[in-house]
């Protein structure tokens, strides 16, 4: 918890738009909390079994030890997510792992990984899955596909803030498509 809490100032400092890890000002991260979190993680590592808490803390530790986003040990984080999935194969963990794959191997590899998910699990109806697939397609400049994935959760939600967020992303994709047509850009 200390490792996650160490980032709070970077998040609260920009409360209007919660910055993701890539865009957080790491100089605002609390070094004492990071040191404390690493100390507790080291103490807990002497146990006989690895728990979700160990794995989550290990992932946070990798982020905390990196001087910037680019120097993050993504391979180590992927390895921790692979172990995590053996304990908890929830959609949230699957999606977080896919974002790590995107950083290592690119968005296409992450999309391929997500599309292998068991469709009998009904996760194909998930707003989070569709949003993640849309974001990955946006990284690939595949705006039509992104709109497809954004439209599903937009239609499913009754929450006005969510609708507004999906609509904003859909409109962004439409503007990008218009620009590519206007200037005959090949994506």
XYZ file of C-alpha atoms in Angstrom:
187
model
C 0.000 0.000 0.000
C 2.853 2.390 0.722
C 4.200 1.907 -2.795
C 0.865 2.887 -4.343
C 0.267 5.660 -1.824
C 3.677 7.141 -2.649
C 2.218 8.365 -5.962
C -0.715 10.185 -4.378
C 0.797 13.688 -4.609
C 1.441 13.228 -8.331
C -2.180 12.204 -8.812
C -3.778 14.805 -6.536
C -1.574 17.542 -8.004
C -3.414 17.019 -11.286
C -6.864 16.068 -9.990
C -8.721 17.520 -12.973
C -7.339 14.712 -15.096
C -5.889 11.729 -13.276
C -2.527 11.170 -14.949
C -1.543 7.625 -15.839
C 1.870 6.317 -14.827
C 3.423 7.511 -18.066
C 2.427 11.116 -17.399
C 2.883 11.352 -13.640
C 5.479 13.752 -12.286
C 7.731 11.253 -10.518
C 9.499 13.979 -8.577
C 6.260 14.255 -6.569
C 6.401 10.592 -5.535
C 7.075 10.237 -1.811
C 10.551 8.670 -1.495
C 10.082 7.777 2.199
C 6.893 5.864 1.406
C 8.675 4.044 -1.408
C 11.543 3.090 0.916
C 9.064 1.915 3.557
C 7.079 -0.076 1.009
C 10.222 -1.745 -0.308
C 11.294 -2.596 3.247
C 7.932 -4.226 4.008
C 7.964 -6.091 0.697
C 11.429 -7.455 1.479
C 10.294 -8.587 4.956
C 7.204 -10.302 3.547
C 9.236 -12.130 0.898
C 10.504 -14.534 3.558
C 7.142 -16.290 3.695
C 6.384 -19.715 2.277
C 3.863 -18.699 -0.349
C 3.355 -15.873 -2.781
C 0.046 -14.039 -2.443
C -1.778 -11.486 -4.562
C -0.456 -8.816 -2.194
C 3.145 -9.855 -2.867
C 2.592 -9.759 -6.610
C 0.766 -6.410 -6.549
C 3.512 -4.961 -4.335
C 6.162 -6.396 -6.674
C 4.523 -4.683 -9.643
C 4.342 -1.403 -7.720
C 7.987 -1.830 -6.696
C 9.048 -2.137 -10.345
C 7.278 1.132 -11.129
C 8.691 2.816 -8.015
C 12.278 1.801 -8.778
C 12.207 3.057 -12.375
C 13.591 6.569 -12.796
C 11.095 7.162 -15.607
C 8.400 5.329 -17.536
C 10.755 4.149 -20.281
C 13.212 2.542 -17.877
C 10.511 0.463 -16.179
C 11.350 -3.263 -16.079
C 8.338 -4.308 -18.168
C 9.568 -7.896 -18.586
C 9.668 -8.314 -14.793
C 6.193 -6.781 -14.503
C 4.874 -9.151 -17.192
C 6.372 -12.083 -15.295
C 4.621 -10.904 -12.111
C 1.301 -10.575 -13.970
C 1.731 -14.095 -15.361
C 2.119 -15.361 -11.782
C -0.793 -13.189 -10.685
C -3.068 -14.801 -13.295
C -2.353 -18.204 -11.774
C -3.888 -16.942 -8.515
C -6.503 -14.523 -9.844
C -7.587 -14.586 -13.472
C -10.005 -11.676 -13.131
C -10.645 -9.417 -16.088
C -8.904 -6.510 -14.348
C -5.645 -8.452 -14.106
C -5.983 -9.653 -17.713
C -6.461 -6.061 -18.913
C -3.563 -4.692 -16.853
C -1.349 -7.469 -18.227
C -2.419 -6.570 -21.778
C -1.288 -2.979 -21.247
C 2.121 -4.288 -20.182
C 2.265 -6.452 -23.310
C 1.470 -3.313 -25.308
C 4.487 -1.572 -23.768
C 6.777 -4.533 -24.496
C 5.565 -5.923 -27.817
C 3.210 -3.222 -29.079
C -0.553 -2.720 -29.161
C -1.137 -5.398 -31.836
C 0.320 -8.116 -29.597
C -1.841 -6.904 -26.708
C -4.971 -6.976 -28.883
C -4.165 -10.500 -30.076
C -3.674 -11.565 -26.459
C -7.011 -10.069 -25.380
C -8.911 -11.596 -28.287
C -7.811 -15.059 -27.128
C -9.875 -14.645 -23.953
C -12.509 -17.322 -23.446
C -15.678 -15.845 -24.951
C -17.850 -18.177 -22.865
C -16.813 -16.058 -19.895
C -19.021 -13.179 -21.167
C -16.098 -10.770 -20.856
C -16.818 -9.672 -24.416
C -19.672 -7.655 -22.907
C -17.376 -5.866 -20.487
C -17.030 -2.104 -20.743
C -13.445 -2.314 -19.481
C -12.450 -4.862 -22.133
C -13.994 -2.800 -24.920
C -12.372 0.390 -23.646
C -8.958 -1.295 -23.458
C -9.316 -2.705 -26.980
C -10.376 0.743 -28.215
C -7.343 2.396 -26.591
C -5.020 -0.180 -28.161
C -6.566 0.348 -31.611
C -6.152 4.111 -31.138
C -2.429 3.544 -30.522
C -2.337 1.703 -33.849
C -4.238 4.612 -35.489
C -7.069 2.174 -36.278
C -9.782 4.689 -35.462
C -12.698 2.885 -37.140
C -12.024 -0.210 -35.042
C -11.626 1.973 -31.933
C -15.034 3.554 -32.593
C -16.529 0.062 -32.857
C -15.173 -0.890 -29.438
C -16.123 2.457 -27.859
C -19.677 2.289 -29.199
C -20.477 -0.931 -27.313
C -19.918 0.395 -23.777
C -21.390 3.770 -24.774
C -24.644 2.018 -25.641
C -24.560 -0.173 -22.512
C -23.978 2.488 -19.871
C -26.574 4.666 -18.189
C -23.936 6.718 -16.379
C -23.743 10.250 -17.827
C -20.035 10.715 -16.991
C -19.149 7.424 -18.669
C -21.275 8.298 -21.692
C -19.496 11.653 -21.939
C -16.060 9.994 -21.728
C -16.919 7.413 -24.413
C -18.462 10.092 -26.634
C -15.380 12.293 -26.265
C -13.142 9.414 -27.390
C -15.500 8.539 -30.266
C -15.486 12.168 -31.435
C -11.674 12.251 -31.223
C -11.482 9.137 -33.429
C -13.945 10.633 -35.914
C -11.862 13.834 -36.133
C -8.747 11.754 -36.773
C -10.540 9.860 -39.539
C -11.717 13.134 -41.104
C -8.166 14.503 -41.058
C -6.769 11.379 -42.700
C -9.393 11.612 -45.464
C -8.945 15.365 -45.890
C -5.188 15.100 -46.308
C -5.167 11.670 -47.972
C -3.068 10.206 -45.196
C -2.510 6.481 -45.170
C -2.727 4.926 -41.722
